Amino acid sequence: MHSLSIMIVDDSTLTMKQLNQFLRELGHRIVFTAQTGKEALDNYSIYNPDLVTMDITMPDMDGITATTKILEKFPEARIIMVTSHRQEQSVLEAIKAGAKGYIIKPFQKDKLRETIEKVIQKFGNKR
Amino acid sequence: MTAIINWTAIIFEQHIMLKIINTVFHFEDLNAIDLKYPTAFLKLTVADQKFIIAFTFDSQLIQHLHNALTEGIDYSDEELQNIFEAVAADMLNIIIGNATVDMPNNYAKVEITPPRLIKHHQRLLRKNQANFFGGEVITSLGNLSVFGIEPVALFNEQLDYIDN
């Protein structure tokens, strides 16, 4: 798979660093990092990433709301939830909001690679 | 509380490779709780019930968790304290998030807030209508104390009584 431009949205310093490192090691480029859903929404059009990794529990605007709002404006957006929420209702809400994949923390690099590959295979790259 | 303690044991054993020696539950009212550095807490809503859940870590345990979770991750000396405290917040978030799958909720969404940190030792005495309960996860490298605190409305964002 070729290199993707990726926006990471997570309020955890540690998860942000893990995702940043894993995604770079997988050959992708991090074009923007946001700590709230609102920050992601405000910056999506500027960076126009191939893929977004989105946490659910964040201050200001949660990841489900941010996903819904980004997809309202940019229906071609590819968003993967990266969250600790294992409850079925949260997974269903994320899918209903338009998320293309769901990774539960704690995660390994292989799981991240596998999920990204599935999303790109199924939905194609935006470009 | 059972779901939270059980998921703590699962995450510690399967992802951190940490040996669990025992788990202990304190379902009865506790008169006081001791919050050590670092303590992370969040608000949890299950159906119409709201709690504060606090995790307080023995120093040896949090050091081990820090080493395990940051292995291979690059960070500067200036970032060390932030990362160390983020480990406490992340462990809480990860365990509670995973435990939501086993919480009785009558099909309502279980909601959790982003974690907050207490960066000093704090003793919380039970008063007014406060209720404290909890448990311990005893590992080969120190203990994690898990506390449930209610009602949420009695406490501010630093876990002090609002009437203080």
Tab-separated table of C-alpha atoms in Angstrom:
chain	number	residue	atom	x	y	z
A	1	MET	CA	0.000	0.000	0.000
A	2	HIS	CA	1.316	3.450	-0.819
A	3	SER	CA	1.902	6.196	1.721
A	4	LEU	CA	-1.244	7.888	3.061
A	5	SER	CA	-1.586	11.362	4.546
A	6	ILE	CA	-3.168	10.933	7.984
A	7	MET	CA	-4.755	13.188	10.599
A	8	ILE	CA	-4.617	11.864	14.191
A	9	VAL	CA	-7.369	13.035	16.565
A	10	ASP	CA	-6.837	12.044	20.206
A	11	ASP	CA	-6.630	13.939	23.497
A	12	SER	CA	-4.177	11.439	25.022
A	13	THR	CA	-0.530	12.488	24.737
A	14	LEU	CA	0.552	8.865	24.933
A	15	THR	CA	-1.847	7.502	22.304
A	16	MET	CA	-0.963	10.412	20.044
A	17	LYS	CA	2.725	9.488	20.279
A	18	GLN	CA	2.037	5.767	19.755
A	19	LEU	CA	-0.123	6.391	16.685
A	20	ASN	CA	2.341	8.917	15.302
A	21	GLN	CA	5.214	6.478	15.628
A	22	PHE	CA	3.354	3.370	14.404
A	23	LEU	CA	1.891	5.168	11.379
A	24	ARG	CA	5.274	6.594	10.380
A	25	GLU	CA	6.828	3.140	10.746
A	26	LEU	CA	4.084	1.832	8.434
A	27	GLY	CA	5.211	4.386	5.861
A	28	HIS	CA	2.451	6.985	6.233
A	29	ARG	CA	2.697	10.745	6.709
A	30	ILE	CA	1.107	12.584	9.643
A	31	VAL	CA	-0.214	15.855	8.260
A	32	PHE	CA	-2.006	17.136	11.382
A	33	THR	CA	-2.718	16.150	14.974
A	34	ALA	CA	-5.787	17.392	16.870
A	35	GLN	CA	-6.708	16.957	20.521
A	36	THR	CA	-10.421	17.646	20.172
A	37	GLY	CA	-13.140	16.857	17.682
A	38	LYS	CA	-13.646	20.562	17.061
A	39	GLU	CA	-9.979	21.060	16.206
A	40	ALA	CA	-10.237	18.174	13.731
A	41	LEU	CA	-13.371	19.606	12.137
A	42	ASP	CA	-11.829	23.087	11.879
A	43	ASN	CA	-8.677	21.772	10.197
A	44	TYR	CA	-9.972	18.946	7.996
A	45	SER	CA	-10.400	21.096	4.880
A	46	ILE	CA	-6.940	22.635	5.292
A	47	TYR	CA	-5.069	19.315	5.350
A	48	ASN	CA	-7.557	17.162	3.408
A	49	PRO	CA	-6.018	13.893	4.712
A	50	ASP	CA	-6.422	10.496	3.044
A	51	LEU	CA	-7.410	9.044	6.422
A	52	VAL	CA	-8.365	10.189	9.939
A	53	THR	CA	-7.852	8.201	13.153
A	54	MET	CA	-10.477	9.430	15.637
A	55	ASP	CA	-10.792	8.901	19.396
A	56	ILE	CA	-14.319	8.944	20.870
A	57	THR	CA	-13.957	10.466	24.349
A	58	MET	CA	-12.501	13.959	23.986
A	59	PRO	CA	-13.191	17.409	25.432
A	60	ASP	CA	-15.114	20.077	23.476
A	61	MET	CA	-16.488	17.712	20.826
A	62	ASP	CA	-16.497	13.901	21.004
A	63	GLY	CA	-15.311	11.721	18.145
A	64	ILE	CA	-18.778	10.522	17.084
A	65	THR	CA	-20.027	14.098	16.678
A	66	ALA	CA	-16.824	15.131	14.892
A	67	THR	CA	-17.125	12.155	12.519
A	68	THR	CA	-20.743	13.044	11.702
A	69	LYS	CA	-19.876	16.689	11.080
A	70	ILE	CA	-16.784	15.971	8.977
A	71	LEU	CA	-18.730	13.517	6.807
A	72	GLU	CA	-21.599	15.987	6.374
A	73	LYS	CA	-19.159	18.411	4.776
A	74	PHE	CA	-16.721	15.905	3.243
A	75	PRO	CA	-18.581	12.662	2.408
A	76	GLU	CA	-15.434	11.157	0.881
A	77	ALA	CA	-13.575	11.307	4.245
A	78	ARG	CA	-12.115	8.013	5.508
A	79	ILE	CA	-12.386	7.900	9.302
A	80	ILE	CA	-11.290	5.056	11.584
A	81	MET	CA	-12.233	5.123	15.269
A	82	VAL	CA	-9.338	4.340	17.643
A	83	THR	CA	-10.912	4.078	21.065
A	84	SER	CA	-11.183	2.047	24.247
A	85	HIS	CA	-15.022	1.904	24.025
A	86	ARG	CA	-15.864	-1.757	23.630
A	87	GLN	CA	-19.612	-1.420	24.287
A	88	GLU	CA	-21.738	-2.453	21.312
A	89	GLN	CA	-23.780	0.761	21.392
A	90	SER	CA	-20.611	2.816	20.874
A	91	VAL	CA	-19.523	0.680	17.924
A	92	LEU	CA	-22.994	0.983	16.357
A	93	GLU	CA	-23.021	4.755	16.894
A	94	ALA	CA	-19.626	5.062	15.227
A	95	ILE	CA	-20.773	3.013	12.219
A	96	LYS	CA	-23.988	5.031	12.010
A	97	ALA	CA	-21.898	8.226	12.066
A	98	GLY	CA	-19.984	6.884	9.059
A	99	ALA	CA	-16.760	5.478	10.544
A	100	LYS	CA	-15.128	2.980	8.175
A	101	GLY	CA	-13.195	1.028	10.815
A	102	TYR	CA	-12.954	0.509	14.569
A	103	ILE	CA	-9.808	-0.268	16.571
A	104	ILE	CA	-10.000	-0.937	20.309
A	105	LYS	CA	-7.183	0.278	22.581
A	106	PRO	CA	-4.757	-1.090	23.573
A	107	PHE	CA	-3.743	-1.999	20.023
A	108	GLN	CA	-0.695	-3.372	18.259
A	109	LYS	CA	0.878	-1.981	15.096
A	110	ASP	CA	-0.287	-5.028	13.103
A	111	LYS	CA	-3.931	-4.342	13.990
A	112	LEU	CA	-3.525	-0.747	12.867
A	113	ARG	CA	-1.979	-1.807	9.538
A	114	GLU	CA	-4.638	-4.477	8.953
A	115	THR	CA	-7.539	-2.079	9.623
A	116	ILE	CA	-6.110	0.659	7.387
A	117	GLU	CA	-5.538	-1.831	4.572
A	118	LYS	CA	-9.111	-3.154	4.858
A	119	VAL	CA	-10.574	0.354	4.757
A	120	ILE	CA	-8.546	1.354	1.706
A	121	GLN	CA	-9.345	-1.948	-0.059
A	122	LYS	CA	-13.069	-1.641	0.659
A	123	PHE	CA	-13.625	2.085	0.181
A	124	GLY	CA	-10.650	3.002	-2.018
A	125	ASN	CA	-8.290	5.887	-1.572
A	126	LYS	CA	-9.840	9.335	-1.863
A	127	ARG	CA	-7.378	10.499	-4.514
B	1	MET	CA	-17.038	-2.433	39.985
B	2	THR	CA	-16.720	-6.131	39.210
B	3	ALA	CA	-16.441	-5.387	35.469
B	4	ILE	CA	-13.760	-2.756	36.096
B	5	ILE	CA	-11.641	-4.972	38.366
B	6	ASN	CA	-11.977	-7.924	35.983
B	7	TRP	CA	-10.967	-5.845	32.951
B	8	THR	CA	-8.024	-4.393	34.875
B	9	ALA	CA	-6.785	-7.938	35.409
B	10	ILE	CA	-7.333	-8.814	31.728
B	11	ILE	CA	-5.506	-5.733	30.409
B	12	PHE	CA	-2.628	-6.101	32.887
B	13	GLU	CA	-2.136	-9.809	32.192
B	14	GLN	CA	-2.717	-9.900	28.434
B	15	HIS	CA	-1.282	-6.560	27.308
B	16	ILE	CA	1.214	-5.554	30.004
B	17	MET	CA	2.304	-9.125	30.853
B	18	LEU	CA	1.889	-8.344	34.536
B	19	LYS	CA	1.158	-11.109	37.006
B	20	ILE	CA	-2.034	-10.636	39.028
B	21	ILE	CA	-1.744	-12.040	42.555
B	22	ASN	CA	-5.248	-11.246	43.772
B	23	THR	CA	-8.246	-8.976	43.364
B	24	VAL	CA	-10.133	-7.611	46.363
B	25	PHE	CA	-13.547	-5.919	46.463
B	26	HIS	CA	-14.753	-3.396	49.075
B	27	PHE	CA	-18.436	-3.134	48.319
B	28	GLU	CA	-19.255	-1.739	51.755
B	29	ASP	CA	-19.046	1.963	52.556
B	30	LEU	CA	-15.485	3.151	53.054
B	31	ASN	CA	-14.984	5.996	55.528
B	32	ALA	CA	-11.968	7.467	53.763
B	33	ILE	CA	-9.962	6.978	50.617
B	34	ASP	CA	-6.304	7.791	50.041
B	35	LEU	CA	-5.408	9.067	46.602
B	36	LYS	CA	-1.702	8.800	45.838
B	37	TYR	CA	0.371	10.345	43.062
B	38	PRO	CA	-0.595	9.734	40.339
B	39	THR	CA	-4.370	9.377	40.543
B	40	ALA	CA	-6.557	9.524	37.453
B	41	PHE	CA	-10.342	9.816	37.573
B	42	LEU	CA	-13.312	10.189	35.269
B	43	LYS	CA	-17.086	10.344	35.407
B	44	LEU	CA	-19.004	7.278	34.325
B	45	THR	CA	-22.701	7.225	33.417
B	46	VAL	CA	-24.406	3.832	33.212
B	47	ALA	CA	-28.098	4.169	32.342
B	48	ASP	CA	-29.358	6.658	34.991
B	49	GLN	CA	-26.499	6.104	37.470
B	50	LYS	CA	-23.471	8.405	37.670
B	51	PHE	CA	-20.196	7.661	39.460
B	52	ILE	CA	-16.690	9.001	39.702
B	53	ILE	CA	-14.137	6.239	39.150
B	54	ALA	CA	-10.611	6.901	40.442
B	55	PHE	CA	-7.471	4.822	39.855
B	56	THR	CA	-4.568	5.379	42.249
B	57	PHE	CA	-1.291	3.603	41.542
B	58	ASP	CA	1.566	2.321	43.683
B	59	SER	CA	4.787	3.948	42.475
B	60	GLN	CA	6.422	0.658	41.404
B	61	LEU	CA	3.328	-0.281	39.411
B	62	ILE	CA	3.011	3.029	37.557
B	63	GLN	CA	6.731	2.944	36.767
B	64	HIS	CA	6.330	-0.514	35.256
B	65	LEU	CA	3.250	0.556	33.269
B	66	HIS	CA	5.167	3.586	32.026
B	67	ASN	CA	8.069	1.414	30.888
B	68	ALA	CA	5.739	-1.071	29.169
B	69	LEU	CA	3.548	1.465	27.388
B	70	THR	CA	6.359	3.742	26.196
B	71	GLU	CA	8.686	1.000	24.970
B	72	GLY	CA	9.940	2.055	21.552
B	73	ILE	CA	8.243	5.468	21.774
B	74	ASP	CA	10.492	8.508	21.334
B	75	TYR	CA	10.060	11.453	23.703
B	76	SER	CA	12.275	14.161	25.160
B	77	ASP	CA	13.319	14.641	28.794
B	78	GLU	CA	11.009	17.672	28.935
B	79	GLU	CA	8.071	15.448	28.004
B	80	LEU	CA	8.831	12.761	30.602
B	81	GLN	CA	6.502	13.972	33.369
B	82	ASN	CA	3.616	14.590	30.959
B	83	ILE	CA	4.048	11.137	29.467
B	84	PHE	CA	4.326	9.538	32.926
B	85	GLU	CA	1.034	11.119	34.000
B	86	ALA	CA	-0.570	10.323	30.636
B	87	VAL	CA	0.114	6.629	31.354
B	88	ALA	CA	-2.137	6.836	34.450
B	89	ALA	CA	-4.877	8.629	32.514
B	90	ASP	CA	-4.596	6.224	29.568
B	91	MET	CA	-4.731	3.097	31.733
B	92	LEU	CA	-7.920	4.398	33.360
B	93	ASN	CA	-9.466	5.301	30.010
B	94	ILE	CA	-8.514	1.987	28.392
B	95	ILE	CA	-9.749	-0.169	31.266
B	96	ILE	CA	-13.048	1.661	31.769
B	97	GLY	CA	-13.643	1.784	28.005
B	98	ASN	CA	-13.139	-1.961	27.678
B	99	ALA	CA	-15.211	-2.649	30.804
B	100	THR	CA	-18.226	-0.832	29.296
B	101	VAL	CA	-19.000	-4.044	27.401
B	102	ASP	CA	-19.774	-5.832	30.688
B	103	MET	CA	-21.697	-3.067	32.459
B	104	PRO	CA	-25.434	-3.589	32.989
B	105	ASN	CA	-27.016	-0.727	31.047
B	106	ASN	CA	-30.440	-1.755	29.752
B	107	TYR	CA	-29.110	-1.055	26.251
B	108	ALA	CA	-28.404	2.598	27.076
B	109	LYS	CA	-25.086	4.021	25.981
B	110	VAL	CA	-22.444	3.980	28.703
B	111	GLU	CA	-20.738	7.376	28.772
B	112	ILE	CA	-17.321	8.281	30.111
B	113	THR	CA	-15.642	11.667	30.356
B	114	PRO	CA	-11.993	12.325	29.474
B	115	PRO	CA	-9.726	11.430	32.439
B	116	ARG	CA	-8.404	14.079	34.824
B	117	LEU	CA	-5.339	13.849	37.049
B	118	ILE	CA	-4.640	14.562	40.703
B	119	LYS	CA	-0.942	15.336	41.060
B	120	HIS	CA	-0.630	15.242	44.854
B	121	HIS	CA	-1.563	12.965	47.739
B	122	GLN	CA	-5.114	13.569	48.879
B	123	ARG	CA	-7.198	11.970	51.652
B	124	LEU	CA	-10.919	12.133	51.075
B	125	LEU	CA	-13.106	11.632	54.148
B	126	ARG	CA	-16.685	10.483	53.762
B	127	LYS	CA	-19.227	13.118	54.722
B	128	ASN	CA	-22.672	14.397	53.780
B	129	GLN	CA	-24.300	11.841	51.489
B	130	ALA	CA	-21.034	10.700	49.934
B	131	ASN	CA	-20.542	7.010	49.287
B	132	PHE	CA	-17.144	5.410	48.671
B	133	PHE	CA	-16.586	1.847	47.493
B	134	GLY	CA	-13.887	0.089	45.561
B	135	GLY	CA	-11.381	-2.663	45.143
B	136	GLU	CA	-7.713	-3.525	44.759
B	137	VAL	CA	-5.818	-5.237	42.003
B	138	ILE	CA	-2.741	-6.743	43.623
B	139	THR	CA	0.072	-7.376	41.171
B	140	SER	CA	3.607	-8.661	41.478
B	141	LEU	CA	4.736	-5.029	41.088
B	142	GLY	CA	2.413	-3.166	43.450
B	143	ASN	CA	-1.268	-2.398	43.747
B	144	LEU	CA	-3.857	-0.480	41.826
B	145	SER	CA	-6.625	0.876	44.051
B	146	VAL	CA	-9.928	1.445	42.278
B	147	PHE	CA	-12.495	3.716	43.938
B	148	GLY	CA	-16.100	4.452	43.128
B	149	ILE	CA	-17.349	7.779	44.454
B	150	GLU	CA	-20.911	9.108	44.453
B	151	PRO	CA	-22.890	11.250	44.108
B	152	VAL	CA	-20.951	13.085	41.408
B	153	ALA	CA	-22.579	16.432	42.251
B	154	LEU	CA	-20.773	16.669	45.623
B	155	PHE	CA	-17.306	16.972	44.031
B	156	ASN	CA	-15.453	19.461	41.856
B	157	GLU	CA	-12.937	18.748	39.085
B	158	GLN	CA	-10.130	18.274	41.645
B	159	LEU	CA	-12.179	15.778	43.681
B	160	ASP	CA	-12.653	18.248	46.532
B	161	TYR	CA	-16.049	18.655	48.148
B	162	ILE	CA	-17.822	21.559	46.466
B	163	ASP	CA	-18.975	22.950	49.846
B	164	ASN	CA	-15.351	23.313	51.077
